[in-house]
XYZ file of C-alpha atoms in Angstrom:
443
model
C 0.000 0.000 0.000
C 1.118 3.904 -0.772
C 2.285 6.189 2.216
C -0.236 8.507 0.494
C -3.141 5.470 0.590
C -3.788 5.742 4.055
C -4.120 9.193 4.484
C -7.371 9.201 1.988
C -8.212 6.114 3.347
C -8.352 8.369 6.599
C -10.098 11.549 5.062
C -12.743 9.167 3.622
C -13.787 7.866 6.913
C -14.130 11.254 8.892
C -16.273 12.689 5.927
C -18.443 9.609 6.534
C -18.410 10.193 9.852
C -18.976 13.624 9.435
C -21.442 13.206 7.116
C -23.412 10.537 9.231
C -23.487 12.786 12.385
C -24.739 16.543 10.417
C -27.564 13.462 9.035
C -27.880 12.635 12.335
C -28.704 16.264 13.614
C -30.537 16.890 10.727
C -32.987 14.327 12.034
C -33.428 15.315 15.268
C -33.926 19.088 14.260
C -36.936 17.958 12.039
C -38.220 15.750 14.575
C -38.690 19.004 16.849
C -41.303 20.700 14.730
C -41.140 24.933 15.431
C -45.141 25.234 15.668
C -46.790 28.886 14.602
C -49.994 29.880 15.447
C -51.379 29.089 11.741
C -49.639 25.647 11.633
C -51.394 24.989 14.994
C -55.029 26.072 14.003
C -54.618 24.687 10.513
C -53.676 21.761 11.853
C -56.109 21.351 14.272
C -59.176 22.181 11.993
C -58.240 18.942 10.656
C -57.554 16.571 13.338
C -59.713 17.981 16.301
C -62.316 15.488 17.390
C -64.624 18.083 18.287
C -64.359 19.843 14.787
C -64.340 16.416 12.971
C -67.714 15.252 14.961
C -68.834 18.558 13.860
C -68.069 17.647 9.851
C -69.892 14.649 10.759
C -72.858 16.166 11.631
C -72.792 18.306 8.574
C -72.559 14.686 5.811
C -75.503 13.895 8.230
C -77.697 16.395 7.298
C -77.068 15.747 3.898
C -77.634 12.202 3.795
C -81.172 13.340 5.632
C -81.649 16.128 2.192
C -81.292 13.192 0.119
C -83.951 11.103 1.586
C -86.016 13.890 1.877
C -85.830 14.571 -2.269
C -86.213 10.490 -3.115
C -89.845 11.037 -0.972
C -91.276 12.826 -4.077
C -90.447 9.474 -6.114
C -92.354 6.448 -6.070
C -92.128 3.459 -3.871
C -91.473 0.188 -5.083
C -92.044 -2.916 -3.066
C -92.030 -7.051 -4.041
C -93.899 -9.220 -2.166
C -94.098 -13.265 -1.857
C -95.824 -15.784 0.008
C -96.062 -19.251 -0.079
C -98.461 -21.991 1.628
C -98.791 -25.250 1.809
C -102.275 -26.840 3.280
C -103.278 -30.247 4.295
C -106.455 -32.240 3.578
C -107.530 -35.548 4.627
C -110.411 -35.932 2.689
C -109.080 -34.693 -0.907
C -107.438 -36.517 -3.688
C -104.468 -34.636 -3.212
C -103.798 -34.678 0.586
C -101.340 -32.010 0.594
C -101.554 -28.278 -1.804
C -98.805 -26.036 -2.490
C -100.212 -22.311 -3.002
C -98.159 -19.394 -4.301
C -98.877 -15.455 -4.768
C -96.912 -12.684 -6.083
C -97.469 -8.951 -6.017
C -95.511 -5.329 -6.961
C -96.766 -2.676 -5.754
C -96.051 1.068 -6.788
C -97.196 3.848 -4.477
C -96.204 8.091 -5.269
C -97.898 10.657 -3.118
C -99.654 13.587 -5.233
C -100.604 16.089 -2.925
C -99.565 16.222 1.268
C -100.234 19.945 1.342
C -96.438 20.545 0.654
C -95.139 18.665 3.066
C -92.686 17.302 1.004
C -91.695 19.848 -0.747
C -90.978 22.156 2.715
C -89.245 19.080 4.140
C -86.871 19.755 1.045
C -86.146 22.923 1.983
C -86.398 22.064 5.465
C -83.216 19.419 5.224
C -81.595 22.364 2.874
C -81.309 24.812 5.535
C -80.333 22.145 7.813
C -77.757 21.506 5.678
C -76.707 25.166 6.007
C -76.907 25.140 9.822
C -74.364 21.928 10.173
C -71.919 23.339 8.180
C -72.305 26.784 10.075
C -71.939 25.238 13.207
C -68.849 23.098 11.671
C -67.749 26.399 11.160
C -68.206 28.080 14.426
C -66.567 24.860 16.077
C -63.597 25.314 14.370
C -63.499 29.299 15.506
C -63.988 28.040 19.085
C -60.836 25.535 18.471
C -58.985 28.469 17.045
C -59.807 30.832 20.115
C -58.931 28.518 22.509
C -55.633 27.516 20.427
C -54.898 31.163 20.034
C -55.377 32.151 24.079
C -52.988 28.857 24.859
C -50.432 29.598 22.248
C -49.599 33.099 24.225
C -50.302 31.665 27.131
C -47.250 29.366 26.387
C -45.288 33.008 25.114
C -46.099 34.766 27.871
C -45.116 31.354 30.371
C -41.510 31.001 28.429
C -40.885 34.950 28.566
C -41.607 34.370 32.252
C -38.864 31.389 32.520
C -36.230 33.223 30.329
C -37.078 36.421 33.048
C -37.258 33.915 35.939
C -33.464 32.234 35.187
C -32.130 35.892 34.933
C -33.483 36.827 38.262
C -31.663 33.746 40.011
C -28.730 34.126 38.721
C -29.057 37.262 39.833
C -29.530 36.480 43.302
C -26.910 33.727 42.801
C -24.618 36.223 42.513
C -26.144 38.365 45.528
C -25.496 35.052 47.768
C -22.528 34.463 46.704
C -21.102 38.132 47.506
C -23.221 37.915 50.998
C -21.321 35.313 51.925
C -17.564 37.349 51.395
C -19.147 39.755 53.141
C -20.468 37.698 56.005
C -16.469 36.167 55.927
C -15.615 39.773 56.172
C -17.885 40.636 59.135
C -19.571 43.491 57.027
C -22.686 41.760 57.596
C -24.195 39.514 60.170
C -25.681 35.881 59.803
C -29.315 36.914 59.698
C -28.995 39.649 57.022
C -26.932 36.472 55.335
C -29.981 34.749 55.763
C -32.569 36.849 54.288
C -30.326 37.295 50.917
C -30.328 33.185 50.714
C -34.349 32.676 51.741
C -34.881 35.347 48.539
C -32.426 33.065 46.489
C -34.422 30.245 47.039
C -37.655 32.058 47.052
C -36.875 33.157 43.715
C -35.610 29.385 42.462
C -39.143 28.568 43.782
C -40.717 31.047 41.092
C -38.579 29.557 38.242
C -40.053 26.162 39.048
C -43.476 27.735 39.406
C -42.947 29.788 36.120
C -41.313 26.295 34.142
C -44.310 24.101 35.285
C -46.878 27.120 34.134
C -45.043 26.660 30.334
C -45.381 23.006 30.673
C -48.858 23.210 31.405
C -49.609 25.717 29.340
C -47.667 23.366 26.376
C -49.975 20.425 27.584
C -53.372 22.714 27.323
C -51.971 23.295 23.247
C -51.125 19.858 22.505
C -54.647 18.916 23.370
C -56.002 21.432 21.264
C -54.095 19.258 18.708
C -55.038 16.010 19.700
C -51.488 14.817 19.207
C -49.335 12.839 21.598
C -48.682 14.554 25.010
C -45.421 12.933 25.539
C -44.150 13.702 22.291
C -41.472 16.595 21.702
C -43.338 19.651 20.469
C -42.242 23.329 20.284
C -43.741 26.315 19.051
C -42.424 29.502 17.203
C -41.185 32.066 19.785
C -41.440 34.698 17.378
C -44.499 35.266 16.831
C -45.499 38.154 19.478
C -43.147 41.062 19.639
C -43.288 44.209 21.004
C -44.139 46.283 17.612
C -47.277 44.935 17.815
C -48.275 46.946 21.037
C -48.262 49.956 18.614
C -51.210 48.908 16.379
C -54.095 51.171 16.732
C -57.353 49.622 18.966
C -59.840 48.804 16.202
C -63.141 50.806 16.791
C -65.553 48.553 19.009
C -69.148 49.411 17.301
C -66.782 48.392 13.273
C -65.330 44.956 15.440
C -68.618 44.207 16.751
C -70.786 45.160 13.428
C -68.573 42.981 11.461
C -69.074 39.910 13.910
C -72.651 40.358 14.287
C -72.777 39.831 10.208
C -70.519 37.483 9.800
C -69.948 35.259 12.414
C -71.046 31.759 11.765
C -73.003 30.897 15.307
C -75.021 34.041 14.165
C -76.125 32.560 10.518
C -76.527 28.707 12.572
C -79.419 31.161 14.587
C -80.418 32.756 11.699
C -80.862 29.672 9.283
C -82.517 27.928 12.457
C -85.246 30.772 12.768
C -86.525 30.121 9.069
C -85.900 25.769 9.707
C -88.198 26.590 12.237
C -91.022 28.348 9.984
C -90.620 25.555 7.833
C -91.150 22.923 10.668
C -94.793 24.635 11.192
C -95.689 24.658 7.691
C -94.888 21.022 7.563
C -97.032 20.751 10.774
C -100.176 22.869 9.581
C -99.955 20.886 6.053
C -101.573 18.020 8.053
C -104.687 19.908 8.155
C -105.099 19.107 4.310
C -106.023 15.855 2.211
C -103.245 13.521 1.326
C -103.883 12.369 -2.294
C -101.238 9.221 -3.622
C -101.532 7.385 -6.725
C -101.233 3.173 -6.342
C -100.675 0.484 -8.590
C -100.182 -3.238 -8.457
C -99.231 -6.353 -10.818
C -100.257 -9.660 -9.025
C -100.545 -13.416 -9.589
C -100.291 -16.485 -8.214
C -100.215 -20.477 -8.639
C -101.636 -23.795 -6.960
C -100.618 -27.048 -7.289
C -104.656 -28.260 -6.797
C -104.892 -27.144 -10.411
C -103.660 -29.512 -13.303
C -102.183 -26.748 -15.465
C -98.532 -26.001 -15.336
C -96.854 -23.628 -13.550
C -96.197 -20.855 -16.573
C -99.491 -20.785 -17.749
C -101.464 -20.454 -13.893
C -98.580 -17.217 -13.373
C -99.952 -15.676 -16.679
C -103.654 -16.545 -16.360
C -103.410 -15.305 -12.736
C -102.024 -11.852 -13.418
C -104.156 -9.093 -12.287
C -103.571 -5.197 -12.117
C -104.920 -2.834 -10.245
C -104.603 1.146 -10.729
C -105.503 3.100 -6.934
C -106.125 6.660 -6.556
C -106.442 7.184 -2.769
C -107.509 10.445 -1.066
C -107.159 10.800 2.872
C -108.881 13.674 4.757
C -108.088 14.139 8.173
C -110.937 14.948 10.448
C -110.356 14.038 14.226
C -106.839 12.938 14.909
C -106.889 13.494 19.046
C -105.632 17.133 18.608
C -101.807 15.820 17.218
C -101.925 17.874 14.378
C -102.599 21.347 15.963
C -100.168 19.904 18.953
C -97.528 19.742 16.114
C -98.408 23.031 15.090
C -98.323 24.673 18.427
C -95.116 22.867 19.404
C -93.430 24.051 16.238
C -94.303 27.543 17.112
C -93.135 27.720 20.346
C -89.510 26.187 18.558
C -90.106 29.400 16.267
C -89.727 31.910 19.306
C -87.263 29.823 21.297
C -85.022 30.002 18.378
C -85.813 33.646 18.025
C -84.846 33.699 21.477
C -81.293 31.911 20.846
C -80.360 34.388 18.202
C -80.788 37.472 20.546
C -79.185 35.581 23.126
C -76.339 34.964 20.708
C -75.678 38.441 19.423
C -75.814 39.513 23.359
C -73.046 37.266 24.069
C -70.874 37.771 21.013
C -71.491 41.936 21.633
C -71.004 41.390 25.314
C -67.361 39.401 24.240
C -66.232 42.177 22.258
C -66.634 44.823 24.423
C -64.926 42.915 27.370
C -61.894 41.947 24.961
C -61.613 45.891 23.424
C -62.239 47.257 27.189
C -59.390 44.736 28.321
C -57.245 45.819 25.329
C -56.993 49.370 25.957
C -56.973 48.872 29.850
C -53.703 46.279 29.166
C -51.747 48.787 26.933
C -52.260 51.654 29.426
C -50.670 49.054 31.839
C -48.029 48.363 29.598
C -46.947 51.644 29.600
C -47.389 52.703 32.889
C -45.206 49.422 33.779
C -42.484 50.264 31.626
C -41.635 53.319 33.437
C -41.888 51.306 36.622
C -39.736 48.886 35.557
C -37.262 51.401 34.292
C -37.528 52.890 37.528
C -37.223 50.472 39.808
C -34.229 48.952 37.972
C -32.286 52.043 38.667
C -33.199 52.107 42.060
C -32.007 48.945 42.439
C -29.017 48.798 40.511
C -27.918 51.562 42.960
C -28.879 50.247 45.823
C -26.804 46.835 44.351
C -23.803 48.669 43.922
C -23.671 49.944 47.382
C -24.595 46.529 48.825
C -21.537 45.050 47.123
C -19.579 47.973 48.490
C -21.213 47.073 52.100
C -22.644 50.218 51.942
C -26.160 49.028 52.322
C -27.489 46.154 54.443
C -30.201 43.014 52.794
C -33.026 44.103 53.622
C -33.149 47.306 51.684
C -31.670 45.352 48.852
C -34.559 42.887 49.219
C -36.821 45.428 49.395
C -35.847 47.090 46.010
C -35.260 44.228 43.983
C -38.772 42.900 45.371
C -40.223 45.813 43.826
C -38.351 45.450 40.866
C -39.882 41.707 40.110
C -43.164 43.242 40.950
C -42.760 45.363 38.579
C -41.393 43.125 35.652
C -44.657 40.307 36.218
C -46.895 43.473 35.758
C -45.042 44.579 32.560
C -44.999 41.040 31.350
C -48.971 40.003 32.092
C -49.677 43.861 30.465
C -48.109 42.915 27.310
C -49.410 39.298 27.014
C -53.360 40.270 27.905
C -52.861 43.581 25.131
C -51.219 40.964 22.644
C -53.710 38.255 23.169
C -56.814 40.927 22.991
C -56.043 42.460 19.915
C -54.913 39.006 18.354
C -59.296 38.112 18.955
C -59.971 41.325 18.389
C -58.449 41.021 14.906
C -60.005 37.502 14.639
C -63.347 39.279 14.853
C -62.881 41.662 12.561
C -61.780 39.078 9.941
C -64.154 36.766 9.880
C -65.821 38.190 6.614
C -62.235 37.612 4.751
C -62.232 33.850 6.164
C -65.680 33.141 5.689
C -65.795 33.973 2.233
């Protein structure tokens, strides 16, 4: 073998090895999927069992439309029956008897009935797939409240770990200065309670984002064990600047738009359908019947062919029914399909209260959270000089713990108000923007 053999021998095998371990990575970075928001509530408009019952419902009412439309086309049955009798006292103790009959039946007149029970299964095609649709907004909502539920958790971690390394560093220069006899054992004390105090909040803070994580993945449906992150990214400060939407626009575009509103809507007129199906009752029911029959014996001494063809019979029906006393069920029909009339009046109004009621609680909430924000961020700004001051002197031995616990109490005080401010005036204009869009989705 050539000195120079080995060597490329040599660079052949780390390349491999390279090669094999960037693969490797490569893996593993695709097996931890970065999640955004519209990855999450695209996904889960498809695999959600409650949205997928939901589309369910909706072939439902279509398979009922269809049966409702093959009512205005005749029926068709086949019937046979066969007999066999016994006689003692006959030349042929034993008689084999056979009939045959089809029968055609198509209703003429039902006072509509069919016809509105048509439209009837129309609308309530409408209403399922309105209701599929306002599902999948509650899926969304709820997906989009967890999502920066999980931002605002992991901003509180990432804040969390600073602050105890912080007072890592605060224990650790207590302690030179307890050694030193600048300080005693009890203000050495108080600086290592807060130390652990605050390692308590991380854990506190860590389990909230794993919670939080567990809430989303739910929301999913997909594996709770399995790894799962989502896009950090996706709320940022800049978006504290966009100007509050006008309430009555927000609300004006819901109330027109949203699909629980149309479900009402389209429910209101199923109903008015539902008692002119009821009242049609009151009128005749006219159907049109025919039938081909025949029939064989073996008492008779012609064959089998012939007795089927000299049997055959038809018969063309026209049958009228009038209702006259039915025990009061028709006019209980009516009365009960009335009474579904105002209740689903009733459920509209009660609808439009609650979606206008929403609104103005998310726009009040909006406004209220990025007046917070603001007022926070000065406190923050000030309270972090105050105690950066106060920390200097501290490490100088200048000041004792407790006013150094003090400040930097205020200080985290401070920070969790910034940080809820800025997640609750993220996450209300995020739905306030999902209720202004719903035209542009819907359409």
């Amino acid at each position: 073998m050539k000195k120079s053999e080995p060597k490329i021998l040599f660079s052949i095998i780390c390349f491999l090895a390279c090669f094999s371990l960037s693969a490797q990575s490569n893996n593993e970075n695709k097996g931890l999927q970065s999640w955004s928001l519209d990855s999450c509530i695209s996904y889960a408009r498809n695999n959600n069992i409650q949205v997928l019952k939901s589309a369910l419902s909706t072939e439902e009412a279509k398979v009922n439309l269809k049966e409702a439309k093959a009512a205005l086309f005749p029926s068709l049955t086949f019937s046979s029956s066969q007999n066999v009798s016994f006689q003692k006292d006959a030349e042929k103790s034993v008689i084999y008897n056979g009939s045959y009959t089809l029968d055609a039946n198509v209703t003429l007149f039902n006072g509509g009935a069919n016809i509105n029970t048509i439209k009837k299964q129309g609308l309530s095609v409408d209403a399922s797939n309105y209701n599929y649709l306002a599902t999948s907004n509650d899926i969304e909502l709820s997906i989009i409240k967890a999502y920066y539920q999980i931002l605002y958790a992991h901003e509180s971690v990432t804040t969390n770990k600073e602050i105890v390394n912080s007072s890592l560093k605060q224990l650790e220069r207590s302690k030179a200065l307890l050694d030193a006899g600048t300080i005693n054992k009890v203000e050495y004390a108080q600086v290592e309670s807060q130390y652990i105090s605050d390692k308590y909040q991380l854990v506190v803070a860590q389990t909230s984002e794993e919670d939080a994580l567990l809430s989303l993945k739910k929301l999913l449906e997909i594996d709770t064990s399995s790894a799962f992150a989502i896009n950090l990214e996706e709320a940022g400060l800049s978006e504290l600047d966009i100007i509050i939407p006008d309430k009555a626009d927000v609300e004006n575009i819901a109330l027109t738009t949203l699909p629980e509103i149309k479900a009402a809507q389209t429910d209101i007129k199923i109903s008015k359908l539902s008692e002119s199906i009821a009242k049609a009752e009151r009128y005749p029911t006219l159907s049109l019947g025919g039938s081909i029959g025949t029939g064989h014996s073996s008492a008779l001494s012609t064959n089998f062919g012939n007795q089927l063809s000299n049997g055959l019979s038809e018969v063309l029906s026209l049958r009228i029914s009038v209702p006259i006393l039915n025990n009061r069920s028709t006019k209980s029909k009516i009365e009960r399909a009335q009474i579904a009339s105002l209740n689903a009046e009733l459920s509209l109004e009660n609808t439009q209260k609650e979606i206008s009621n929403a609104i103005a609680t998310i726009h009040l909430d909006a406004i209220s959270a990025q007046s917070r924000y603001d007022a926070a961020s000065a406190k923050v700004k000030a309270a972090q000089e105050s105690y950066n001051l106060i920390s200097e002197k501290f490490q100088l031995g200048m000041q004792n713990a407790v006013d150094i616990l003090v400040e930097k109490n205020t200080l985290l005080s401070a920070i969790q108000e910034k940080l809820q401010a800025k997640y609750t005036a993220l996450l209300d204009l995020k739905l306030l923007n999902f209720y202004q869009t719903q035209g542009e989705r819907n359409n």
